[in-house]
Coordinates of C-alpha atoms in Angstrom, one line a residue:
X245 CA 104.0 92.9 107.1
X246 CA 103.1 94.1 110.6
X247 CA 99.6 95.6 111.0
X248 CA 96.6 94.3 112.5
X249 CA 93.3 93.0 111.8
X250 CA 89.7 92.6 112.9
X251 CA 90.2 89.1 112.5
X252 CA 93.8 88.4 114.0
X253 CA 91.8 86.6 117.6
X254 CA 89.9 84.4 115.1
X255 CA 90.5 81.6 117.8
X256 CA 88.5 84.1 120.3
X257 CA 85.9 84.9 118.2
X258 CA 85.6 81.2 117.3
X259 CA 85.4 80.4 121.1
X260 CA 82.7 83.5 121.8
X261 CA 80.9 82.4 119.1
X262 CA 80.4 78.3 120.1
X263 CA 79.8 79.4 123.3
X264 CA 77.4 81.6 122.4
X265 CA 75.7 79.0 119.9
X266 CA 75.8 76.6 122.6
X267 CA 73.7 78.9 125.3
X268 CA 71.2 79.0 122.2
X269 CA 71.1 75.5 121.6
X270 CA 70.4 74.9 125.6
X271 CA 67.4 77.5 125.5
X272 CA 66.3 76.4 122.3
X273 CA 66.2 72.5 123.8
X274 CA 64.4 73.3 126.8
X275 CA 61.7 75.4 125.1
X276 CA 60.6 72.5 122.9
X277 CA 60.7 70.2 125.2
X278 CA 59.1 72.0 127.8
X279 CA 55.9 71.6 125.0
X280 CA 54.5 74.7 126.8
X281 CA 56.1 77.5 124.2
X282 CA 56.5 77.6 120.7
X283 CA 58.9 80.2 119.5
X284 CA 60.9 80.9 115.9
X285 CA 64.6 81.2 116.3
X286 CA 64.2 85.1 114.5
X287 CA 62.0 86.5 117.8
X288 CA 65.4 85.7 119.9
X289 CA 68.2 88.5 120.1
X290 CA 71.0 86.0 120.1
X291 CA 73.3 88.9 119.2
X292 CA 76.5 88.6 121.8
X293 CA 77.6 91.8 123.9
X294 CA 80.1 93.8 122.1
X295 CA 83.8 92.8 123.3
X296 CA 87.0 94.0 122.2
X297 CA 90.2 92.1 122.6
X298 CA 93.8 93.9 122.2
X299 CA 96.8 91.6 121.2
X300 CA 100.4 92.1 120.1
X301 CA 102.2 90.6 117.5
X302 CA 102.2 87.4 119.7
X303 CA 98.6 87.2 120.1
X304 CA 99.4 88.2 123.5
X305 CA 97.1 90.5 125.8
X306 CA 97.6 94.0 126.0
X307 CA 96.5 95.5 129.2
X308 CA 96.0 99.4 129.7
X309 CA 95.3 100.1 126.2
X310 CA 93.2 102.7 125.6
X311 CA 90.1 102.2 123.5
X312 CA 88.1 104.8 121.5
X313 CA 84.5 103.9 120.2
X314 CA 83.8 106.5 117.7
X315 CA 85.3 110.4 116.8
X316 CA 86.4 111.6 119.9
X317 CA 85.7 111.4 123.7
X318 CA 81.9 111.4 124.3
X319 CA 81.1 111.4 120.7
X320 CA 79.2 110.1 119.3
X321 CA 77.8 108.7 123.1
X322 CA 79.4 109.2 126.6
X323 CA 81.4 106.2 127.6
X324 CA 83.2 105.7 124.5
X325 CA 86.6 105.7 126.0
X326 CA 87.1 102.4 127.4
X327 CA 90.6 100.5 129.2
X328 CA 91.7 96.9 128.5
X329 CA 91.8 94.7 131.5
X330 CA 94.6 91.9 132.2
X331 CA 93.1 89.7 130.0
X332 CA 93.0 93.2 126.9
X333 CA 89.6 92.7 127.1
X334 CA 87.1 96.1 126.9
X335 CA 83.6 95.7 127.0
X336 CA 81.9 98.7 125.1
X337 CA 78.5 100.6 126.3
X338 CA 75.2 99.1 124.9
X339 CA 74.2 102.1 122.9
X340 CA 76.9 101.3 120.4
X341 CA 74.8 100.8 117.7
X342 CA 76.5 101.3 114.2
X343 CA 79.5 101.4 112.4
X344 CA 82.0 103.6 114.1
X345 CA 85.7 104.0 114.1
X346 CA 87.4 102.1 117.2
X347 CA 90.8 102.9 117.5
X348 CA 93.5 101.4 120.2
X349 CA 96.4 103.0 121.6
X350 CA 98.7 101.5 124.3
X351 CA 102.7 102.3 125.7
X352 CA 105.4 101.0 123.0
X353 CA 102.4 100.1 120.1
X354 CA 101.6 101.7 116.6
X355 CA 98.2 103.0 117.6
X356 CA 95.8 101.6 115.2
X357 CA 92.5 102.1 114.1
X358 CA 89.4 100.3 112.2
X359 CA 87.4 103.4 110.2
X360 CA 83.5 101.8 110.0
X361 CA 83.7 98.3 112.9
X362 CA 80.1 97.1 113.4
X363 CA 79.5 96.3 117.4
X364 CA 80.4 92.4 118.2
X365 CA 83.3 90.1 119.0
X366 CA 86.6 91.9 117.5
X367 CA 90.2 91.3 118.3
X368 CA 92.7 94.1 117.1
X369 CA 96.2 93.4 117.0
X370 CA 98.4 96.1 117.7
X371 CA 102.4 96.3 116.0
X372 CA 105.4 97.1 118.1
X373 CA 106.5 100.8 117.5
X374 CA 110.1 100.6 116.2
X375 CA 111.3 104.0 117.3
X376 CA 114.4 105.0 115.3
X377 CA 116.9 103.1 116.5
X378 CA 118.5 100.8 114.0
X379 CA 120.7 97.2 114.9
X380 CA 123.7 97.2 112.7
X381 CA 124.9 93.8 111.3
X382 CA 128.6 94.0 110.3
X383 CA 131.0 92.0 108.3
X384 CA 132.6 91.7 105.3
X385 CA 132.1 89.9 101.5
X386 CA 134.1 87.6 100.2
X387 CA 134.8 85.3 97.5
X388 CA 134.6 87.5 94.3
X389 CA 137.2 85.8 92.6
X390 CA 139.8 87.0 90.8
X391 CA 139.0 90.8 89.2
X392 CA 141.2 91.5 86.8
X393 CA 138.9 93.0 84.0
X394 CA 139.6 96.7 84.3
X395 CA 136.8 98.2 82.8
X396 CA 134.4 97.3 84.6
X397 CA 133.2 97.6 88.5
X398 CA 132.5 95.1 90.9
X399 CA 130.7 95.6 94.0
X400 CA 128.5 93.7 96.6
X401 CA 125.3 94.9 98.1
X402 CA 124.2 93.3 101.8
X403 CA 120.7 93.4 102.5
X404 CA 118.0 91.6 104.9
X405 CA 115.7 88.9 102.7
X406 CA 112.5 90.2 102.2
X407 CA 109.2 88.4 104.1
X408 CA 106.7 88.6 101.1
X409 CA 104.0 89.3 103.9
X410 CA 105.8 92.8 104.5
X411 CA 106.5 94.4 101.1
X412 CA 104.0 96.8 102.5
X413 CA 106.2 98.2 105.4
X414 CA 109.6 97.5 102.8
X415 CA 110.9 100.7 103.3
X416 CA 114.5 102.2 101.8
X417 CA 116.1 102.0 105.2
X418 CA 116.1 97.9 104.6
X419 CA 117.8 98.1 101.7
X420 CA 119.6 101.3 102.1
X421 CA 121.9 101.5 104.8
X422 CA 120.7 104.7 107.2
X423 CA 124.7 105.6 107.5
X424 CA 127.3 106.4 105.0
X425 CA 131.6 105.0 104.5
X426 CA 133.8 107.1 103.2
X427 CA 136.4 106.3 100.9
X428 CA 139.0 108.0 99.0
X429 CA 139.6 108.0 95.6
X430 CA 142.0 109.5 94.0
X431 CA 142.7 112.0 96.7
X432 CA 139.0 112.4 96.8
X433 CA 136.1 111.4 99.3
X434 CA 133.3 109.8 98.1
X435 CA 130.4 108.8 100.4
X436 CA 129.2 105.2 100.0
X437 CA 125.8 103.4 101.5
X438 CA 127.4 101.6 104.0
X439 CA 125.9 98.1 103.3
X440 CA 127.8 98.6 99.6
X441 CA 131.1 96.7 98.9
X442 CA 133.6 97.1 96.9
X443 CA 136.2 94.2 96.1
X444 CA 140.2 95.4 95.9
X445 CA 140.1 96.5 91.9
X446 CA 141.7 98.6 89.7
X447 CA 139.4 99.6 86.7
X448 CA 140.2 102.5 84.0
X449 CA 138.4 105.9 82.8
X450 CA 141.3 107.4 81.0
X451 CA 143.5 106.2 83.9
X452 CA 144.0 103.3 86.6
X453 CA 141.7 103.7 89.3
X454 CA 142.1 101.5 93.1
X455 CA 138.7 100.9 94.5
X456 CA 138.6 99.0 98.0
X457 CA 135.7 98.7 100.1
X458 CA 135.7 95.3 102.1
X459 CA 133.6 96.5 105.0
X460 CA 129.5 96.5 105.0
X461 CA 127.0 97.5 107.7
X462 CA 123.6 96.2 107.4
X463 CA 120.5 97.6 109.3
X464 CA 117.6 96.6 110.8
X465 CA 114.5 98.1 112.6
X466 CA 114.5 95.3 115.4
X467 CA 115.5 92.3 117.0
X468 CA 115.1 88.5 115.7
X469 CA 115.5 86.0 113.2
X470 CA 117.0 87.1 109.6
X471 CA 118.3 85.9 106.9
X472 CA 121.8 88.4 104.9
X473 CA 121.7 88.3 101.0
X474 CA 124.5 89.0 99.5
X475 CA 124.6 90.2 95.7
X476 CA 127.7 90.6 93.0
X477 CA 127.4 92.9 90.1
X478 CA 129.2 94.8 87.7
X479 CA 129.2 97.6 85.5
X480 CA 131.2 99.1 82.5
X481 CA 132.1 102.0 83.9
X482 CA 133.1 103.8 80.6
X483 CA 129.8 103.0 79.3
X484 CA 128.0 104.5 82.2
X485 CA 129.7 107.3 82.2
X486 CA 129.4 108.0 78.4
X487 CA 125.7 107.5 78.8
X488 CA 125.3 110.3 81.2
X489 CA 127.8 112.5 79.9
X490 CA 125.3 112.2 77.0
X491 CA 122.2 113.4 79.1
X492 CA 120.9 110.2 80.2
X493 CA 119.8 110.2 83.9
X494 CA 121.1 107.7 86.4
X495 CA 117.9 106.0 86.3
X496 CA 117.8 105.7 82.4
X497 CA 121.6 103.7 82.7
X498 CA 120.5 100.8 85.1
X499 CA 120.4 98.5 82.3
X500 CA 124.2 98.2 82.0
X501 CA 124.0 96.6 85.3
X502 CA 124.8 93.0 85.2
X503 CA 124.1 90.7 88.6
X504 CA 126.3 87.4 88.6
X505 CA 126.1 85.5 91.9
X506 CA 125.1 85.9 95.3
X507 CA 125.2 84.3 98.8
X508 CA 123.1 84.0 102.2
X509 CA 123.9 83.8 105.8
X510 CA 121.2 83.7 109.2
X511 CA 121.5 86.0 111.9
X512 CA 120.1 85.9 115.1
X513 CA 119.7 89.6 116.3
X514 CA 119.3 90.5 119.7
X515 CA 121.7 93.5 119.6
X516 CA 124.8 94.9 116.9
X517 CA 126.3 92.4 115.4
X518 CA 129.9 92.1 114.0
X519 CA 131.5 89.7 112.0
X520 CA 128.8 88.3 109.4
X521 CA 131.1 87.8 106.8
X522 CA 129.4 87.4 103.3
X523 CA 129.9 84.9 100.6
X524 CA 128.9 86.0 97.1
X525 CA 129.3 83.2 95.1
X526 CA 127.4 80.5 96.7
X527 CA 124.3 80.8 94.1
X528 CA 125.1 80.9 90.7
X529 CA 122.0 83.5 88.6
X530 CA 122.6 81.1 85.6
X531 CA 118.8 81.3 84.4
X532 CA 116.8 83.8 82.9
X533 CA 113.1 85.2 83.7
X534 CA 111.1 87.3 80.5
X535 CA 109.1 90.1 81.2
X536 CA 106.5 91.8 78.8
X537 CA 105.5 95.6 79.6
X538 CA 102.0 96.3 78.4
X539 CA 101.4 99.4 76.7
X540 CA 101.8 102.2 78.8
X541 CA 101.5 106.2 78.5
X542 CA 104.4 107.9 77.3
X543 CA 105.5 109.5 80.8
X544 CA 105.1 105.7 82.2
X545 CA 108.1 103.5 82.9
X546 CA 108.4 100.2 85.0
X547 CA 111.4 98.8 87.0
X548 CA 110.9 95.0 87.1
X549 CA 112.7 93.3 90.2
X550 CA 113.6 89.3 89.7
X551 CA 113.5 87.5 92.9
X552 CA 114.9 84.3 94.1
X553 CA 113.1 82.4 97.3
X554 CA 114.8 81.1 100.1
X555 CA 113.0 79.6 103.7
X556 CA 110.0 81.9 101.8
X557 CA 112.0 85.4 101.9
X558 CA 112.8 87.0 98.7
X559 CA 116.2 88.1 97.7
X560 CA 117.4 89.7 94.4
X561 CA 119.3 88.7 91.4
X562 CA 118.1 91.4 88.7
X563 CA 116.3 94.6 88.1
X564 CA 115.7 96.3 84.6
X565 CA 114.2 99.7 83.4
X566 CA 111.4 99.3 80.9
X567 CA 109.1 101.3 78.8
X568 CA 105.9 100.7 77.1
X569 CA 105.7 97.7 75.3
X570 CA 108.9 96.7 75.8
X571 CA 110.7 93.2 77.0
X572 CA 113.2 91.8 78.4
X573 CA 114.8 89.0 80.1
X574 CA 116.0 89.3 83.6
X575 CA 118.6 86.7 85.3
X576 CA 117.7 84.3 88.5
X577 CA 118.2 81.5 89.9
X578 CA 115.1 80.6 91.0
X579 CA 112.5 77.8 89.2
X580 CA 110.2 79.1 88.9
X581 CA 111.6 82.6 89.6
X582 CA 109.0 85.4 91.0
X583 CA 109.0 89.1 90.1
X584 CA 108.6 92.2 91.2
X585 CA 107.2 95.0 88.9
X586 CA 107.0 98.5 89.9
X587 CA 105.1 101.3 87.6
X588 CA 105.8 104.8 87.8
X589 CA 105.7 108.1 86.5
X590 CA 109.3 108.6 84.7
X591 CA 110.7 112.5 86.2
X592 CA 113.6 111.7 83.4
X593 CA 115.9 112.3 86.7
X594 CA 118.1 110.6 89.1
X595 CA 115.9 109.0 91.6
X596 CA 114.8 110.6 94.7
X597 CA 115.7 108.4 98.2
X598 CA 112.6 105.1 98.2
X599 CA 112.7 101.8 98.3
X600 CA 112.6 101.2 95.0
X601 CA 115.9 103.5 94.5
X602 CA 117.8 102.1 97.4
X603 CA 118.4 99.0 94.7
X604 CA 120.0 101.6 92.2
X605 CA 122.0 102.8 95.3
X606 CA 125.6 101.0 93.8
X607 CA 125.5 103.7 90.9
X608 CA 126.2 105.9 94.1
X609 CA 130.2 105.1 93.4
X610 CA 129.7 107.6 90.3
X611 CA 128.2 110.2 92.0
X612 CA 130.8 112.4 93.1
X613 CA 132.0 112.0 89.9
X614 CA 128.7 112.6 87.8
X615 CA 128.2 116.0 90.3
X616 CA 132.1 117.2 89.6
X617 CA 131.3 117.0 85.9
X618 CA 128.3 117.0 84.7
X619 CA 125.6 119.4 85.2
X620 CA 122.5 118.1 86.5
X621 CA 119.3 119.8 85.6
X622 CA 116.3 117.4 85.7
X623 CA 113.8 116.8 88.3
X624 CA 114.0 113.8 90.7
X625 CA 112.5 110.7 90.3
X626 CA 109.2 110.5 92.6
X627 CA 108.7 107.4 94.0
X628 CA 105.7 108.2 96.0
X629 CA 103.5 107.3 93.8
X630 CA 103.8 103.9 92.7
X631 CA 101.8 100.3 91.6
X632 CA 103.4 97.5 92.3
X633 CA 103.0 93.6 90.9
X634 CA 104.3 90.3 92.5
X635 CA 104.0 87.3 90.4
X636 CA 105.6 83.9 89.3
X637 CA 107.7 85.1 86.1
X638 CA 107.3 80.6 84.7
X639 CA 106.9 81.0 81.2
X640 CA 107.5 84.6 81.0
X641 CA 105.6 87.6 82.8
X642 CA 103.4 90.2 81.8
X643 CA 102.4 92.4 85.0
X644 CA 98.9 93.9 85.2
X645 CA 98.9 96.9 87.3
X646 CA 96.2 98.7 89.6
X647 CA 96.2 102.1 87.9
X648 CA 98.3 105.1 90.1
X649 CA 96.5 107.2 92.4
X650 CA 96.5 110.4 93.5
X651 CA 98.0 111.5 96.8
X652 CA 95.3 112.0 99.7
X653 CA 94.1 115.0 101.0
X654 CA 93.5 116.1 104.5
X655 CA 90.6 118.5 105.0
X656 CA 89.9 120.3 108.2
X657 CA 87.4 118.3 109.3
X658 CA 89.9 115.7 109.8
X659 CA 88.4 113.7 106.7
X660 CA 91.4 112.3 104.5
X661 CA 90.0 112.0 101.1
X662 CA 91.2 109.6 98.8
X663 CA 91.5 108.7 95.1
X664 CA 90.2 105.0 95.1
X665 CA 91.0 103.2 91.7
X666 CA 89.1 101.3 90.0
X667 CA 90.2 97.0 89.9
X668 CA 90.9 95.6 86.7
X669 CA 89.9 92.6 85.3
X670 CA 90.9 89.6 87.2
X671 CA 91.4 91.4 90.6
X672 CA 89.5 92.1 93.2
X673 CA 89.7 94.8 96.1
X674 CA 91.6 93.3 99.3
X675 CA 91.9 96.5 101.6
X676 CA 93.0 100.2 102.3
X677 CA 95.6 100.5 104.3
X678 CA 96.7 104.0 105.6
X679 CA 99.8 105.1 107.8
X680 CA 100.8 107.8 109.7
X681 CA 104.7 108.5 109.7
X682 CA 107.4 110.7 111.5
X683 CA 110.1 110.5 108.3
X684 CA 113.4 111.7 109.0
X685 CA 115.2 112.7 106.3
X686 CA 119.5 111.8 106.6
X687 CA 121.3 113.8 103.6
X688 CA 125.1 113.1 103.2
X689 CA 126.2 115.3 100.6
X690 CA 125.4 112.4 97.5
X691 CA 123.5 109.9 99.8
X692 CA 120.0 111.0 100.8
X693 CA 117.6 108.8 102.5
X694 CA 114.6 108.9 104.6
X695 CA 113.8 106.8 107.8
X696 CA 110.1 106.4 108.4
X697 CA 108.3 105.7 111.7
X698 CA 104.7 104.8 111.7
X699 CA 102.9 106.2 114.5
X700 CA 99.5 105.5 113.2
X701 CA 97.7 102.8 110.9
X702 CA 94.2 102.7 109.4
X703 CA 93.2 99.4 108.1
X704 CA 90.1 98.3 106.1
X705 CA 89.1 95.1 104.5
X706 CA 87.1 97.0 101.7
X707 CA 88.7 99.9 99.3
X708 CA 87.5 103.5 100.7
X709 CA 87.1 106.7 98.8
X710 CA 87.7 108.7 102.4
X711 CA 88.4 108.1 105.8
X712 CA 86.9 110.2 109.0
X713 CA 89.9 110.5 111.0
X714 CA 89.1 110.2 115.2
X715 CA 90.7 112.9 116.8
X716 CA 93.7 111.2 118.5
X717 CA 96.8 112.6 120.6
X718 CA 99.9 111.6 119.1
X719 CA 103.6 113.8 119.6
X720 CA 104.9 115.2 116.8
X721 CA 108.5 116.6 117.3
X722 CA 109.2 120.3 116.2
X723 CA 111.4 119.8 113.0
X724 CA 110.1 116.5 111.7
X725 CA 108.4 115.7 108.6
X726 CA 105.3 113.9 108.9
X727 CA 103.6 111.6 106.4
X728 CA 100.4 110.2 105.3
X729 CA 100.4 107.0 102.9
X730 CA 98.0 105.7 101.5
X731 CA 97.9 101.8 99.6
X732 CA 94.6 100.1 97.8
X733 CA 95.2 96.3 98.1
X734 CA 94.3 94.3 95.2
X735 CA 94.3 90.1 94.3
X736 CA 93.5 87.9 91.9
X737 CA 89.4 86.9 91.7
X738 CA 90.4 83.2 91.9
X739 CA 91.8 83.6 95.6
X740 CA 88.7 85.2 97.1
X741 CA 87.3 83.8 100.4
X742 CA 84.9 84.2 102.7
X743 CA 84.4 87.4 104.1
X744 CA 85.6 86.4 107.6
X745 CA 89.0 85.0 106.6
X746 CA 91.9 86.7 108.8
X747 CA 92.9 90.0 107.4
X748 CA 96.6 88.8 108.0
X749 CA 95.8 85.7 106.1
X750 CA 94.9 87.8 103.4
X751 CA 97.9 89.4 102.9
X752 CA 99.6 86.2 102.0
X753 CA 97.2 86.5 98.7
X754 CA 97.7 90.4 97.8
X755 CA 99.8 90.5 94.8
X756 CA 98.7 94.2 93.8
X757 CA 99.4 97.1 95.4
X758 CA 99.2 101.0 94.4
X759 CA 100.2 104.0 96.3
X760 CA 100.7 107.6 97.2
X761 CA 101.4 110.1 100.2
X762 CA 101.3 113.7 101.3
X763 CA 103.8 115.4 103.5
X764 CA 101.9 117.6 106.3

């Protein structure tokens, strides 16, 4: 996940603080043995000057940032507004006193801010803004076998592996190509996401129908090291169609979806890419993960993801719809496999563009269909608000959730205030993490999807029930939808440390995670 931390220059502070110990050690030494003065440790003010550090993602300096001490220029105290050096070091006025928000911006960074920092040694780390430009990874899959069962569809999905440390920023555009492929069938063009394969096949709904989509096109937000998954499933597509024909949503119909096999492949990306051809049948899902849904409200449903791990990335093999109460076993090929558990509020609908509906996106292939025939009345799935669960699934699973939150609200005075949940047994708080989005939304007729870019991010070790926003000069372009998330961090008691372990260290332990936005 990118963000940054008060903690991320722990090797500064460490250094600051020995040196600092040091100089007290030497004064300390030469007072005693002197013999001439007798002084207690407690009469000293051994507290070090204030110094802030700005890094990137590489713990690298960042010089020219611009760094705020409190609400707004001059205020609380004049001086406040402060400039990294070479070294993206900015040493803040004495009569910083108390907890104040301190936020950095600098040319080509997220600007970020820390709501309540106490004066002393802090390094922030600043994330790389993304923009919305996208690097497209192109290729084909491949070895599906032979497909000569006609009633039901085959299809590959190409996604990046997921870095457990960023299922915070996991957004729909990762799994859900941005761009659209047009196909014709039967005379007729449908619009598929463009990282969605279809094998040559002829399947049957009253007659023969020739699917063949070879081609995918991947995304990505930027450059580096990843690793391609490749999945093959299938679905009857009779029974699918029956179901919904019958009033049942799209999102009620995902358990006809069977997931067989899939394949990986690195990339190095440094620009578009062409020719990563995908094998779907080097990984075999021949085992099976059970899941247990506690009892739930009666407009609660969960989607429960199973995940296989590869070099530490997640990919999928499975995903289910469950209600209260309910199990179910999920295929992998993982040992012990991990899972993914998502709890919502159930609209009854097709699903609304989010990451968590990008991985129903191959149900897309009926849409034109579904639109040409049957009416569609309900309301869309909102995946806005949402609690999540990661967790081994070894000797079967049953998810505990933080409970769902309300959106947040932003007053006048600049104050966003917040629904903080209360932790359930056997968690304990791990942070508040806010963002600030431009999301631009990319409709194509029966694909909608949204890109988000986050222009902003609010981080906290502690869970807040409101945050005192600085007053900070950011763009916005006329026309754009803008977005305020926010996500309560939860993990299990038994993996609490002390409290000056490395927020990003942390996030290698948060397994709970429940959320909600506003659109302003």
């Amino acid at each position: 996940m990118k963000q940054f931390s008060l903690a991320c220059g722990f090797l500064s502070l460490i250094i600051a603080s020995s040196l600092s110990c040091a100089d007290q050690q030497n004064t300390r030494n030469s007072l005693v043995a002197s013999g001439n003065v007798s002084l207690s440790m407690a009469a000293l003010d051994l507290t070090p000057a204030p110094v802030i550090t700005v890094v990137d993602e590489n713990l690298k300096p960042v010089a020219g940032a611009t760094v705020l001490v409190g609400y707004d220029v001059g205020n609380p105290f004049p001086g406040n507004s402060l400039v990294t050096d070479a070294n993206g070091i900015a040493t803040p006025p004495a009569n910083w006193k108390a907890a104040l928000p301190v936020t950095v911006q600098a040319q080509g960074f997220v600007s970020a801010t820390l709501p309540a920092l106490l004066p002393g040694v802090t390094t922030m780390q600043l994330t790389k803004f993304t923009g919305s430009k996208a690097l497209e990874i192109r290729g084909t899959t491949t070895d599906f076998g032979t497909l000569d069962d006609q009633d039901n569809v085959h299809f590959g999905i190409v996604v990046p592996a997921i870095d457990p440390t960023q299922l915070l920023d996991f957004e729909m555009t990762t799994v859900l190509s941005p761009d659209v492929d047009v196909i014709s069938v039967m005379g007729k063009q449908i619009k598929l996401p463009s990282n969605l394969t279809l094998p040559d096949q002829t399947v049957s709904l009253i007659f023969p129908i020739n699917l063949n989509k070879p081609l995918y096109r991947a995304f990505v937000r930027s450059p580096g090291q990843y690793l391609m998954s490749a999945t093959h499933g299938n679905f009857p597509l009779q029974k699918v169609v029956n179901a919904i024909q019958a009033g049942k949503s799209i999102f009620e119909v995902i358990n006809n979806f069977t997931f067989t096999e899939g394949g990986e492949v690195p990339t190095k990306l440094s620009g578009d890419v062409s020719g990563v051809d995908m094998p779907v049948n080097q990984v075999q899902f021949k085992s099976t993960a059970a899941v247990t849904v506690p009892t739930l409200p009666a407009d609660q449903v969960v989607v429960s993801i199973a995940l296989r791990t590869e070099k530490d990335l997640l990919m999928v093999t499975d995903l289910k719809r469950l209600t209260s109460g309910q199990s179910i076993n999920l295929v992998t090929s993982a040992t012990p496999p991990s899972l993914l558990s998502l709890l919502m509020v159930d609209a009854n609908a097709v699903p609304a563009p989010s990451p968590a509906n990008a991985l129903l996106r191959p149900l897309s292939l009926l849409d034109a269909y579904i639109r040409a025939n049957v009416p569609q009345a309900s309301k869309p799935q909102n995946f806005n608000q949402l609690s999540f669960a990661l967790q081994s699934a070894a000797g079967g699973a049953k998810p505990q959730f933080l409970p769902l939150v309300k959106p947040p609200v932003l007053t006048a005075g600049n104050v966003l205030n917040l629904d903080m949940p209360t932790a359930p047994a056997g968690l304990v708080p791990a942070g508040t993490y806010l963002v600030f989005s431009e999301v631009i939304t990319n409709t194509n007729n029966s694909i909608s999807g949204e890109m988000s870019t986050h222009l902003w991010e609010v981080w906290s070790d502690t869970w807040l029930p409101q945050v005192a926003l600085p007053t900070l000069n950011i763009t916005r372009n006329p026309g754009s939808k803008y977005r305020w998330e926010v996500m309560y961090l939860a993990k299990p008691t038994v993996t609490v440390t002390a409290p000056d372990e490395p927020f990003r260290a942390n996030m290698k332990t948060i397994t709970h995670v429940t959320r909600n936005s506003v659109d302003i």
